[in-house]
Amino acid sequence: MLRGVSLAGADFGEGILPGLHGKEYVYPDAKYANGYASPAYFRAKGMTVFRLPFRWERLQPKRRRPFDAAELERLTTTVADLRALGATVVLDPHNYARYQKDLIGSEKVPVNDFVDFWKRLATLYKDDPDVVFGLMNEPHDMPSEQWRDAANAAIVGIRETGAKNLILVPGNGWTGAHSWAQSWYGTPNAALMLTIVDPADNLAFEVHQYLDGDSSGTHDSCSGPEVGLKSRP
């Protein structure tokens, strides 16, 4: 069983892109953040997986072009150091199904741009089954079908590289567990995500759930001891 935490930092500064590394954002690694020792601490506590959020715009400043060399080094160094601890790493483009402010699948950010990004990233880690591909953080405010089509295309692109890694696929509407069967954001994830297709049959749905009363994560207390169980899709 995988238990772990999300190591924030490389996803910070979304209002200032690309931003200056070490100022607006920083990779969660002692090489870049002096004295940072959280991964070893959490491993000692029994954590076995780390989610590594980062920004697509920084890794690939020009879509369908090679990754930025400095940003790629920061990403690969952090992944290597986490893997050296014996942990599984989840790669998480923390973009909400957008590049800058434009939706994936729109005229400004065609689906093929998203596919290109994932094919490049998958090629780097296709030989390491302990690197998990989290397609995207929390798609929202878009037609559910638009996200479904982008996800399916990216999955095909990843498999075309030969990668057999586990892929995590989020739903629309911030991929909330509590709203998985609701329709306020469009076609419910409970129905639409059944049309996600993986040629390698190695995917899992990613759901997020805060445990306070309105599922926002902005309150100090949980709504009750059963909230996590009740929120399961």
mmCIF file of C-alpha atoms in Angstrom:
data_model
loop_
_atom_site.group_PDB
_atom_site.id
_atom_site.type_symbol
_atom_site.label_atom_id
_atom_site.label_comp_id
_atom_site.label_asym_id
_atom_site.label_seq_id
_atom_site.Cartn_x
_atom_site.Cartn_y
_atom_site.Cartn_z
ATOM 1 C CA MET A 1 0.000 0.000 0.000
ATOM 2 C CA LEU A 2 1.301 3.440 -0.954
ATOM 3 C CA ARG A 3 1.070 6.119 1.715
ATOM 4 C CA GLY A 4 2.701 9.479 1.342
ATOM 5 C CA VAL A 5 2.589 13.233 1.014
ATOM 6 C CA SER A 6 2.733 15.948 -1.603
ATOM 7 C CA LEU A 7 5.996 17.907 -1.593
ATOM 8 C CA ALA A 8 4.964 21.410 -2.607
ATOM 9 C CA GLY A 9 7.378 24.074 -3.783
ATOM 10 C CA ALA A 10 8.038 23.682 -7.492
ATOM 11 C CA ASP A 11 4.411 24.562 -8.177
ATOM 12 C CA PHE A 12 4.503 27.850 -6.244
ATOM 13 C CA GLY A 13 4.386 31.288 -7.826
ATOM 14 C CA GLU A 14 1.755 30.511 -10.423
ATOM 15 C CA GLY A 15 1.007 34.213 -10.694
ATOM 16 C CA ILE A 16 4.590 34.846 -11.784
ATOM 17 C CA LEU A 17 5.521 32.528 -14.626
ATOM 18 C CA PRO A 18 8.116 31.409 -15.237
ATOM 19 C CA GLY A 19 9.385 33.193 -12.120
ATOM 20 C CA LEU A 20 12.804 32.938 -10.519
ATOM 21 C CA HIS A 21 13.784 29.630 -8.981
ATOM 22 C CA GLY A 22 14.691 30.113 -5.341
ATOM 23 C CA LYS A 23 12.469 33.158 -5.085
ATOM 24 C CA GLU A 24 8.991 32.541 -6.502
ATOM 25 C CA TYR A 25 9.341 28.759 -6.329
ATOM 26 C CA VAL A 26 11.802 26.071 -5.313
ATOM 27 C CA TYR A 27 12.167 22.342 -5.836
ATOM 28 C CA PRO A 28 11.759 20.294 -2.632
ATOM 29 C CA ASP A 29 15.310 19.020 -2.502
ATOM 30 C CA ALA A 30 18.247 19.862 -0.250
ATOM 31 C CA LYS A 31 20.293 20.783 -3.314
ATOM 32 C CA TYR A 32 17.942 23.693 -3.964
ATOM 33 C CA ALA A 33 16.500 24.402 -0.499
ATOM 34 C CA ASN A 34 19.290 24.501 2.060
ATOM 35 C CA GLY A 35 18.553 22.291 5.051
ATOM 36 C CA TYR A 36 15.449 20.724 3.526
ATOM 37 C CA ALA A 37 15.080 17.250 5.019
ATOM 38 C CA SER A 38 11.351 16.488 4.815
ATOM 39 C CA PRO A 39 11.596 13.474 2.449
ATOM 40 C CA ALA A 40 13.922 11.559 4.776
ATOM 41 C CA TYR A 41 11.722 12.477 7.738
ATOM 42 C CA PHE A 42 8.570 11.208 6.060
ATOM 43 C CA ARG A 43 10.288 8.031 4.849
ATOM 44 C CA ALA A 44 11.331 7.324 8.438
ATOM 45 C CA LYS A 45 7.655 7.667 9.380
ATOM 46 C CA GLY A 46 6.719 4.976 6.894
ATOM 47 C CA MET A 47 5.743 7.069 3.889
ATOM 48 C CA THR A 48 6.390 5.281 0.610
ATOM 49 C CA VAL A 49 5.292 7.760 -2.067
ATOM 50 C CA PHE A 50 5.892 11.430 -2.783
ATOM 51 C CA ARG A 51 3.840 13.560 -5.140
ATOM 52 C CA LEU A 52 6.001 16.132 -6.912
ATOM 53 C CA PRO A 53 3.985 19.081 -8.242
ATOM 54 C CA PHE A 54 5.580 21.380 -10.825
ATOM 55 C CA ARG A 55 4.489 23.790 -13.566
ATOM 56 C CA TRP A 56 4.222 22.802 -17.224
ATOM 57 C CA GLU A 57 5.099 26.347 -18.339
ATOM 58 C CA ARG A 58 8.464 26.219 -16.563
ATOM 59 C CA LEU A 59 9.468 22.806 -17.808
ATOM 60 C CA GLN A 60 8.367 23.545 -21.367
ATOM 61 C CA PRO A 61 8.372 27.331 -21.916
ATOM 62 C CA LYS A 62 7.508 26.827 -25.593
ATOM 63 C CA ARG A 63 5.022 24.093 -26.338
ATOM 64 C CA ARG A 64 6.126 21.292 -28.658
ATOM 65 C CA ARG A 65 9.731 22.289 -28.017
ATOM 66 C CA PRO A 66 12.428 20.655 -25.866
ATOM 67 C CA PHE A 67 12.237 21.047 -22.101
ATOM 68 C CA ASP A 68 14.123 23.913 -20.474
ATOM 69 C CA ALA A 69 17.525 22.481 -19.519
ATOM 70 C CA ALA A 70 17.809 24.126 -16.083
ATOM 71 C CA GLU A 71 14.262 23.252 -15.056
ATOM 72 C CA LEU A 72 14.652 19.710 -16.327
ATOM 73 C CA GLU A 73 17.789 19.280 -14.242
ATOM 74 C CA ARG A 74 15.927 20.462 -11.153
ATOM 75 C CA LEU A 75 13.099 18.027 -11.828
ATOM 76 C CA THR A 76 15.274 15.013 -12.601
ATOM 77 C CA THR A 77 17.590 15.701 -9.661
ATOM 78 C CA THR A 78 14.660 15.865 -7.251
ATOM 79 C CA VAL A 79 13.108 12.702 -8.654
ATOM 80 C CA ALA A 80 16.438 10.863 -8.441
ATOM 81 C CA ASP A 81 16.982 11.909 -4.832
ATOM 82 C CA LEU A 82 13.473 10.808 -3.858
ATOM 83 C CA ARG A 83 13.911 7.502 -5.655
ATOM 84 C CA ALA A 84 17.240 7.018 -3.840
ATOM 85 C CA LEU A 85 15.214 6.955 -0.622
ATOM 86 C CA GLY A 86 13.313 3.982 -1.990
ATOM 87 C CA ALA A 87 10.148 5.991 -2.568
ATOM 88 C CA THR A 88 7.693 5.986 -5.440
ATOM 89 C CA VAL A 89 7.362 9.402 -7.113
ATOM 90 C CA VAL A 90 4.186 10.812 -8.674
ATOM 91 C CA LEU A 91 4.905 13.416 -11.347
ATOM 92 C CA ASP A 92 2.234 16.107 -11.118
ATOM 93 C CA PRO A 93 1.954 18.911 -13.689
ATOM 94 C CA HIS A 94 0.074 21.300 -11.402
ATOM 95 C CA ASN A 95 -1.814 23.189 -14.086
ATOM 96 C CA TYR A 96 -5.561 22.611 -13.645
ATOM 97 C CA ALA A 97 -5.847 21.522 -17.324
ATOM 98 C CA ARG A 98 -4.389 24.820 -18.481
ATOM 99 C CA TYR A 99 -1.227 26.287 -19.958
ATOM 100 C CA GLN A 100 -0.914 29.812 -18.635
ATOM 101 C CA LYS A 101 -4.642 30.611 -18.430
ATOM 102 C CA ASP A 102 -5.780 28.761 -21.539
ATOM 103 C CA LEU A 103 -7.582 25.423 -21.394
ATOM 104 C CA ILE A 104 -6.148 22.252 -22.848
ATOM 105 C CA GLY A 105 -8.291 21.409 -25.836
ATOM 106 C CA SER A 106 -8.926 25.045 -26.710
ATOM 107 C CA GLU A 107 -7.813 26.818 -29.851
ATOM 108 C CA LYS A 108 -4.844 28.298 -27.979
ATOM 109 C CA VAL A 109 -3.701 25.037 -26.384
ATOM 110 C CA PRO A 110 -4.543 22.134 -28.705
ATOM 111 C CA VAL A 111 -4.681 18.649 -27.251
ATOM 112 C CA ASN A 112 -1.643 17.701 -29.316
ATOM 113 C CA ASP A 113 0.435 20.153 -27.257
ATOM 114 C CA PHE A 114 -0.536 18.249 -24.113
ATOM 115 C CA VAL A 115 0.260 14.948 -25.809
ATOM 116 C CA ASP A 116 3.677 16.230 -26.855
ATOM 117 C CA PHE A 117 4.445 17.296 -23.300
ATOM 118 C CA TRP A 118 3.574 13.896 -21.886
ATOM 119 C CA LYS A 119 5.420 11.957 -24.560
ATOM 120 C CA ARG A 120 8.600 13.874 -23.739
ATOM 121 C CA LEU A 121 8.158 13.357 -20.000
ATOM 122 C CA ALA A 122 7.174 9.696 -20.311
ATOM 123 C CA THR A 123 10.240 8.987 -22.435
ATOM 124 C CA LEU A 124 12.438 10.095 -19.537
ATOM 125 C CA TYR A 125 10.862 7.711 -17.025
ATOM 126 C CA LYS A 126 9.435 4.837 -19.031
ATOM 127 C CA ASP A 127 12.048 2.442 -17.642
ATOM 128 C CA ASP A 128 11.247 3.186 -13.997
ATOM 129 C CA PRO A 129 7.952 1.621 -12.879
ATOM 130 C CA ASP A 130 8.216 3.437 -9.542
ATOM 131 C CA VAL A 131 7.611 6.765 -11.241
ATOM 132 C CA VAL A 132 3.869 7.320 -11.601
ATOM 133 C CA PHE A 133 2.405 9.677 -14.184
ATOM 134 C CA GLY A 134 -0.239 11.986 -12.705
ATOM 135 C CA LEU A 135 -1.772 13.398 -15.879
ATOM 136 C CA MET A 136 -2.871 16.729 -14.426
ATOM 137 C CA ASN A 137 -3.845 18.416 -11.179
ATOM 138 C CA GLU A 138 -7.535 19.200 -10.736
ATOM 139 C CA PRO A 139 -9.127 20.065 -14.086
ATOM 140 C CA HIS A 140 -12.027 22.464 -13.577
ATOM 141 C CA ASP A 141 -14.382 24.936 -15.263
ATOM 142 C CA MET A 142 -14.416 23.114 -18.561
ATOM 143 C CA PRO A 143 -16.663 20.593 -20.295
ATOM 144 C CA SER A 144 -16.041 17.156 -18.843
ATOM 145 C CA GLU A 145 -15.797 15.721 -22.350
ATOM 146 C CA GLN A 146 -13.061 18.207 -23.243
ATOM 147 C CA TRP A 147 -10.932 16.955 -20.381
ATOM 148 C CA ARG A 148 -11.792 13.293 -21.129
ATOM 149 C CA ASP A 149 -10.630 13.666 -24.733
ATOM 150 C CA ALA A 150 -7.367 15.322 -23.675
ATOM 151 C CA ALA A 151 -6.701 12.624 -21.089
ATOM 152 C CA ASN A 152 -7.352 9.794 -23.532
ATOM 153 C CA ALA A 153 -5.060 11.368 -26.115
ATOM 154 C CA ALA A 154 -2.271 11.847 -23.567
ATOM 155 C CA ILE A 155 -2.599 8.238 -22.414
ATOM 156 C CA VAL A 156 -2.212 7.004 -25.989
ATOM 157 C CA GLY A 157 0.827 9.253 -26.423
ATOM 158 C CA ILE A 158 2.417 7.932 -23.242
ATOM 159 C CA ARG A 159 1.906 4.324 -24.284
ATOM 160 C CA GLU A 160 3.372 5.045 -27.712
ATOM 161 C CA THR A 161 6.707 5.746 -25.991
ATOM 162 C CA GLY A 162 6.709 2.213 -24.600
ATOM 163 C CA ALA A 163 5.988 3.396 -21.058
ATOM 164 C CA LYS A 164 3.991 0.962 -18.952
ATOM 165 C CA ASN A 165 4.012 3.158 -15.813
ATOM 166 C CA LEU A 166 0.868 3.583 -13.741
ATOM 167 C CA ILE A 167 -1.125 6.623 -14.914
ATOM 168 C CA LEU A 168 -3.335 8.580 -12.519
ATOM 169 C CA VAL A 169 -6.322 10.191 -14.236
ATOM 170 C CA PRO A 170 -8.232 12.969 -12.443
ATOM 171 C CA GLY A 171 -11.796 13.907 -13.171
ATOM 172 C CA ASN A 172 -13.335 17.278 -13.906
ATOM 173 C CA GLY A 173 -14.657 19.641 -11.216
ATOM 174 C CA TRP A 174 -11.412 19.661 -9.197
ATOM 175 C CA THR A 175 -11.675 15.827 -9.164
ATOM 176 C CA GLY A 176 -13.492 15.956 -5.838
ATOM 177 C CA ALA A 177 -14.452 12.634 -4.313
ATOM 178 C CA HIS A 178 -17.517 14.229 -2.737
ATOM 179 C CA SER A 179 -18.765 15.467 -6.122
ATOM 180 C CA TRP A 180 -17.785 12.474 -8.268
ATOM 181 C CA ALA A 181 -21.405 11.666 -9.104
ATOM 182 C CA GLN A 182 -22.656 15.263 -9.201
ATOM 183 C CA SER A 183 -23.324 17.266 -12.351
ATOM 184 C CA TRP A 184 -22.795 20.940 -11.405
ATOM 185 C CA TYR A 185 -19.497 20.914 -13.348
ATOM 186 C CA GLY A 186 -20.866 19.025 -16.365
ATOM 187 C CA THR A 187 -21.194 15.322 -17.097
ATOM 188 C CA PRO A 188 -20.493 13.539 -13.792
ATOM 189 C CA ASN A 189 -17.102 11.929 -13.445
ATOM 190 C CA ALA A 190 -18.854 8.781 -12.268
ATOM 191 C CA ALA A 191 -20.200 8.313 -15.803
ATOM 192 C CA LEU A 192 -17.666 10.013 -18.020
ATOM 193 C CA MET A 193 -14.504 8.507 -16.539
ATOM 194 C CA LEU A 194 -15.760 5.080 -17.558
ATOM 195 C CA THR A 195 -14.865 6.159 -21.099
ATOM 196 C CA ILE A 196 -11.207 6.652 -20.236
ATOM 197 C CA VAL A 197 -9.192 4.091 -22.197
ATOM 198 C CA ASP A 198 -5.668 2.851 -21.500
ATOM 199 C CA PRO A 199 -4.130 0.441 -24.046
ATOM 200 C CA ALA A 200 -1.861 -0.909 -21.277
ATOM 201 C CA ASP A 201 -4.696 -1.221 -18.739
ATOM 202 C CA ASN A 202 -2.590 0.334 -15.974
ATOM 203 C CA LEU A 203 -4.412 3.387 -14.683
ATOM 204 C CA ALA A 204 -6.220 4.570 -11.588
ATOM 205 C CA PHE A 205 -8.621 7.443 -11.048
ATOM 206 C CA GLU A 206 -7.256 10.245 -8.890
ATOM 207 C CA VAL A 207 -9.703 11.879 -6.486
ATOM 208 C CA HIS A 208 -9.092 14.657 -3.984
ATOM 209 C CA GLN A 209 -10.929 15.235 -0.759
ATOM 210 C CA TYR A 210 -10.556 17.751 2.045
ATOM 211 C CA LEU A 211 -12.235 16.612 5.229
ATOM 212 C CA ASP A 212 -13.859 19.827 6.432
ATOM 213 C CA GLY A 213 -17.559 20.559 6.135
ATOM 214 C CA ASP A 214 -17.588 22.126 2.678
ATOM 215 C CA SER A 215 -14.658 20.116 1.213
ATOM 216 C CA SER A 216 -12.649 23.307 0.730
ATOM 217 C CA GLY A 217 -9.734 22.632 3.070
ATOM 218 C CA THR A 218 -10.101 26.119 4.504
ATOM 219 C CA HIS A 219 -11.453 25.189 7.944
ATOM 220 C CA ASP A 220 -9.575 24.003 10.996
ATOM 221 C CA SER A 221 -11.630 20.935 11.824
ATOM 222 C CA CYS A 222 -13.042 17.884 10.084
ATOM 223 C CA SER A 223 -16.789 17.640 9.712
ATOM 224 C CA GLY A 224 -16.906 14.270 11.472
ATOM 225 C CA PRO A 225 -15.172 10.912 11.866
ATOM 226 C CA GLU A 226 -16.929 9.386 8.848
ATOM 227 C CA VAL A 227 -16.289 12.157 6.320
ATOM 228 C CA GLY A 228 -13.513 10.326 4.477
ATOM 229 C CA LEU A 229 -15.593 7.185 4.108
ATOM 230 C CA LYS A 230 -18.690 9.088 3.007
ATOM 231 C CA SER A 231 -16.685 10.934 0.343
ATOM 232 C CA ARG A 232 -15.547 7.828 -1.471
ATOM 233 C CA PRO A 233 -16.766 7.728 -5.090
#
